[in-house]
Amino acid sequence: MTVNLEVAEGVGTLRLDRPPMNALNVATQDRLKELAEEAGRRDDVRAVVLYGGEKVFAAGADIKEMQPMDHTAMVLRARDLQDAFTAVARIPKPVVAAVTGYALGGGCELALCADFRIAADNAKLGQPEILLGLIPGAGGTQRLSRLIGPSKAKDLIFTGRTVRADEALTLGLVDRVVPADEVYAQAHAWAAKLAQGPAIALRAAKESIDTGLETDIETGLAVERNWFAGLFATPDRETGMRSFVEEGPGKAKFR
C-alpha cells in the first residue's frame, strides 16, 4: 500500500509509504482519500498525524506519471486530485502534520491540509510548480494564501523557491520546529493530548473556524452560534461543566 492508517492511543497515523520520496502518484492520492475518510468515520480515531517517515514527508507529485498527460486527461483528473487533499482537510478531528525532509509541491499542499504543522529542523518546504510551467493544483494557491497571507504566498508560488524550516516558521508556514528525531514523537504527543478531549466540541471548533475562513463573518457567526448551542445537548458538555464546578478548571475526563 502507498498509504497506511495505523491507530494507537486514539491517534490515527496516516503514513505515506512510497519510497524513496513519497511521490504522490494517482494511486497514492486515491488511497489517501480513502483512508482520510476512514479516519474521519472511525470512533477509535480521535486525532490524526500525517507522516511520511523519518527521511521525507513528500517530495511532490509524480512528474513522470504526469508528463504524458494532456489537457483532456488533466481536466478529468484535477478534481480527483483536489478531492483527495480536501478529504484530509475535512477530517472532522484535529490533524497535525509531522514534516521531515522535503515537503514540496503536493507534499507542501498536503501539510497545508493539517490544523498544525511540526517540522524537522532540516525540513524544506515550497511550491515549485512554476518551475514546470504550472501552478499548484491541489489547493496550494488557496490554502497557502489563507495561512500566510497573499503576498507571502505569491512570493513562494511566483518564484518556486524552497524555504528551510526556520524561514517557514517565520512565515507561519509551520508552527513548530524541532530536532529531526523528535518530529513524529512531538506530533503524536500533540495529537494524543487532543484525543483525550471532547470529540464533538473539537469537531465544532474546527468546522466553525474553517467555515468562517471561507465565508463572510455573519455566516461564520451563525455556524458558531448553532454549534455552541448544540453542544449543550452533549454528555461532554455536562461532564466539563460539572467537573469545573466541583473540581476546578482543566480536570474533566471526557469519554
Coordinates of C-alpha atoms in Angstrom, one line a residue:
M1 CA 0.0 0.0 0.0
T2 CA 1.2 3.6 -0.7
V3 CA -0.6 5.0 2.4
N4 CA -1.3 3.2 5.7
L5 CA -3.5 4.0 8.6
E6 CA -2.1 2.9 12.0
V7 CA -4.1 3.5 15.2
A8 CA -2.8 3.7 18.7
E9 CA -4.0 5.5 21.8
G10 CA -6.8 7.2 19.9
V11 CA -4.4 8.6 17.3
G12 CA -4.5 7.5 13.7
T13 CA -1.3 8.0 11.8
L14 CA -1.7 8.4 8.1
R15 CA 1.7 7.2 6.9
L16 CA 2.8 7.8 3.3
D17 CA 4.8 4.8 2.2
R18 CA 6.1 5.1 -1.3
P19 CA 9.9 5.1 -1.2
P20 CA 12.2 6.7 -1.8
M21 CA 10.5 10.2 -1.9
N22 CA 6.8 9.5 -1.3
A23 CA 5.9 10.9 -4.8
L24 CA 2.2 11.5 -4.8
N25 CA 1.0 9.5 -7.9
V26 CA -2.6 8.8 -8.7
A27 CA -2.8 5.6 -6.7
T28 CA -1.3 7.4 -3.6
Q29 CA -3.8 10.2 -4.0
D30 CA -6.8 7.8 -4.2
R31 CA -5.5 5.8 -1.2
L32 CA -5.0 9.0 0.8
K33 CA -8.6 10.0 0.2
E34 CA -9.9 6.6 1.1
L35 CA -8.0 6.4 4.4
A36 CA -8.7 10.1 5.3
E37 CA -12.4 9.3 5.0
E38 CA -12.0 6.2 7.1
A39 CA -10.1 8.1 9.8
G40 CA -13.0 10.6 9.9
R41 CA -15.5 7.8 10.4
R42 CA -13.7 5.6 12.9
D43 CA -14.6 6.1 16.6
D44 CA -11.2 4.8 17.7
V45 CA -9.5 7.6 15.8
R46 CA -9.9 10.9 17.8
A47 CA -6.9 12.8 16.3
V48 CA -4.7 12.2 13.2
V49 CA -1.0 12.6 12.4
L50 CA 0.2 13.0 8.8
Y51 CA 3.7 11.4 8.4
G52 CA 6.0 10.5 5.6
G53 CA 8.7 8.7 7.6
E54 CA 12.0 9.8 9.1
K55 CA 13.6 11.0 5.9
V56 CA 11.0 12.7 3.8
F57 CA 7.4 13.9 4.1
A58 CA 6.5 14.0 0.3
A59 CA 8.6 15.5 -2.4
G60 CA 5.6 16.3 -4.6
A61 CA 3.6 14.8 -7.4
D62 CA 4.9 12.0 -9.6
I63 CA 6.2 14.1 -12.5
K64 CA 7.0 11.0 -14.7
E65 CA 3.4 10.0 -14.4
M66 CA 2.1 13.5 -15.2
Q67 CA 4.4 14.3 -18.1
P68 CA 2.5 12.3 -20.8
M69 CA -0.9 13.7 -19.6
D70 CA -2.6 16.2 -22.0
H71 CA -5.2 18.9 -21.2
T72 CA -8.1 16.5 -21.5
A73 CA -6.5 13.9 -19.2
M74 CA -5.8 16.6 -16.5
V75 CA -9.3 18.1 -16.8
L76 CA -10.6 14.6 -15.9
R77 CA -8.1 14.1 -13.1
A78 CA -7.8 17.6 -11.5
R79 CA -10.9 17.3 -9.4
D80 CA -10.0 13.9 -8.1
L81 CA -6.6 15.4 -7.1
Q82 CA -8.1 18.2 -5.2
D83 CA -10.7 15.9 -3.6
A84 CA -8.0 13.7 -2.2
F85 CA -6.4 16.6 -0.4
T86 CA -9.8 18.1 0.6
A87 CA -10.7 14.8 2.3
V88 CA -7.7 15.3 4.5
A89 CA -8.5 18.9 5.3
R90 CA -12.1 17.9 6.2
I91 CA -11.2 15.1 8.6
P92 CA -13.5 16.3 11.5
K93 CA -10.8 15.8 14.1
P94 CA -7.6 17.5 15.0
V95 CA -4.8 16.8 12.4
V96 CA -1.1 17.5 12.8
A97 CA 1.5 17.1 10.0
A98 CA 4.9 15.8 11.1
V99 CA 7.1 17.2 8.4
T100 CA 10.6 15.7 7.8
G101 CA 12.9 16.3 4.9
Y102 CA 11.2 17.6 1.8
A103 CA 7.6 18.8 1.6
L104 CA 7.5 20.2 -1.9
G105 CA 4.6 20.8 -4.3
G106 CA 1.9 18.3 -3.4
G107 CA 3.8 17.5 -0.3
C108 CA 3.6 21.1 0.9
E109 CA -0.1 21.2 -0.1
L110 CA -0.7 18.1 2.0
A111 CA 0.9 19.7 5.0
L112 CA -1.4 22.7 4.5
C113 CA -4.4 20.4 5.0
A114 CA -3.4 19.8 8.6
D115 CA -4.5 22.0 11.5
F116 CA -1.0 22.2 12.9
R117 CA 2.4 21.6 11.4
I118 CA 5.5 20.4 13.3
A119 CA 8.7 20.5 11.1
A120 CA 12.1 19.0 11.5
D121 CA 15.0 21.5 11.7
N122 CA 16.2 20.1 8.4
A123 CA 12.9 20.3 6.6
K124 CA 12.5 22.1 3.3
L125 CA 9.1 23.3 2.0
G126 CA 7.9 25.0 -1.1
Q127 CA 5.6 25.2 -4.1
P128 CA 8.0 24.8 -7.1
E129 CA 5.3 24.1 -9.7
I130 CA 6.0 27.4 -11.5
L131 CA 9.4 25.9 -12.5
L132 CA 7.5 23.3 -14.5
G133 CA 5.3 25.9 -16.2
L134 CA 2.4 25.1 -13.8
I135 CA 0.8 26.4 -10.7
P136 CA -0.1 24.4 -7.6
G137 CA -3.2 22.3 -8.3
A138 CA -4.0 20.5 -5.0
G139 CA -5.1 23.6 -3.1
G140 CA -1.8 25.5 -2.8
T141 CA -2.9 28.8 -4.2
Q142 CA -5.9 28.8 -1.8
R143 CA -4.7 27.2 1.4
L144 CA -1.3 28.8 1.4
S145 CA -2.7 32.3 0.8
R146 CA -5.2 31.8 3.7
L147 CA -2.5 30.6 6.0
I148 CA 0.4 33.1 5.5
G149 CA -1.3 35.9 3.5
P150 CA -1.5 36.6 -0.2
S151 CA 1.8 38.5 -0.7
K152 CA 3.9 35.9 1.1
A153 CA 2.1 33.1 -0.8
K154 CA 2.8 34.9 -4.1
D155 CA 6.5 35.1 -3.3
L156 CA 6.7 31.4 -2.8
I157 CA 4.4 30.4 -5.7
F158 CA 5.8 33.0 -8.2
T159 CA 9.4 32.1 -7.6
G160 CA 9.0 28.4 -6.8
R161 CA 11.7 28.8 -4.2
T162 CA 12.3 26.4 -1.3
V163 CA 12.4 27.6 2.3
R164 CA 14.1 26.0 5.2
A165 CA 12.4 25.2 8.5
D166 CA 13.4 28.4 10.2
E167 CA 12.1 30.6 7.5
A168 CA 8.9 28.5 7.2
L169 CA 8.4 29.2 10.9
T170 CA 8.8 32.9 10.5
L171 CA 6.4 32.9 7.6
G172 CA 3.8 31.0 9.6
L173 CA 4.0 28.0 7.2
V174 CA 4.9 25.7 10.1
D175 CA 4.0 26.1 13.8
R176 CA 7.0 24.5 15.5
V177 CA 10.5 23.4 14.5
V178 CA 12.1 20.6 16.5
P179 CA 15.1 18.3 16.1
A180 CA 14.6 15.8 13.2
D181 CA 14.5 12.8 15.5
E182 CA 11.7 14.3 17.6
V183 CA 9.2 15.3 14.9
Y184 CA 6.9 12.2 15.0
A185 CA 7.0 11.9 18.8
Q186 CA 6.0 15.5 19.3
A187 CA 3.3 15.3 16.7
H188 CA 1.9 12.2 18.2
A189 CA 2.0 13.7 21.7
W190 CA 0.1 16.8 20.4
A191 CA -2.5 14.6 18.8
A192 CA -2.7 12.2 21.8
K193 CA -3.4 15.1 24.1
L194 CA -6.3 16.3 22.0
A195 CA -7.5 12.8 21.5
Q196 CA -8.5 12.9 25.2
G197 CA -10.6 16.0 24.7
P198 CA -14.3 16.3 23.9
A199 CA -14.6 15.0 20.4
I200 CA -17.8 16.8 19.4
A201 CA -16.6 20.1 20.7
L202 CA -13.3 19.7 18.9
R203 CA -15.2 18.9 15.7
A204 CA -17.4 22.0 16.3
A205 CA -14.4 24.2 16.8
K206 CA -12.7 23.0 13.7
E207 CA -15.7 23.4 11.5
S208 CA -16.6 26.8 12.8
I209 CA -13.0 28.1 12.2
D210 CA -12.7 26.5 8.7
T211 CA -16.1 27.6 7.6
G212 CA -15.6 31.1 8.9
L213 CA -12.4 31.4 6.8
E214 CA -14.2 30.5 3.7
T215 CA -17.2 32.9 4.1
D216 CA -18.4 36.2 5.5
I217 CA -18.4 36.9 9.2
E218 CA -22.2 36.8 9.6
T219 CA -22.3 33.3 8.1
G220 CA -19.4 32.3 10.3
L221 CA -21.1 33.6 13.4
A222 CA -24.2 31.7 12.5
V223 CA -22.2 28.4 12.2
E224 CA -20.5 29.2 15.6
R225 CA -23.8 30.0 17.2
N226 CA -25.5 26.8 16.1
W227 CA -22.6 24.6 17.2
F228 CA -22.3 26.4 20.5
A229 CA -26.0 25.9 21.3
G230 CA -26.0 22.3 20.0
L231 CA -23.1 21.3 22.3
F232 CA -25.4 21.9 25.3
A233 CA -27.1 18.6 24.2
T234 CA -23.8 16.6 24.6
P235 CA -22.6 14.5 27.5
D236 CA -19.2 16.1 27.2
R237 CA -20.7 19.5 28.0
E238 CA -22.3 18.0 31.1
T239 CA -19.0 16.4 32.1
G240 CA -17.0 19.5 31.5
M241 CA -19.2 21.9 33.4
R242 CA -19.8 19.5 36.3
S243 CA -16.1 19.0 36.7
F244 CA -15.4 22.7 36.5
V245 CA -17.9 23.4 39.3
E246 CA -16.8 20.5 41.5
E247 CA -13.1 20.2 40.9
G248 CA -12.0 23.4 39.1
P249 CA -10.9 24.1 35.5
G250 CA -9.0 21.6 33.4
K251 CA -9.7 18.4 35.2
A252 CA -12.6 17.0 33.2
K253 CA -12.1 13.4 31.8
F254 CA -14.2 13.1 28.6
R255 CA -15.4 9.8 27.2

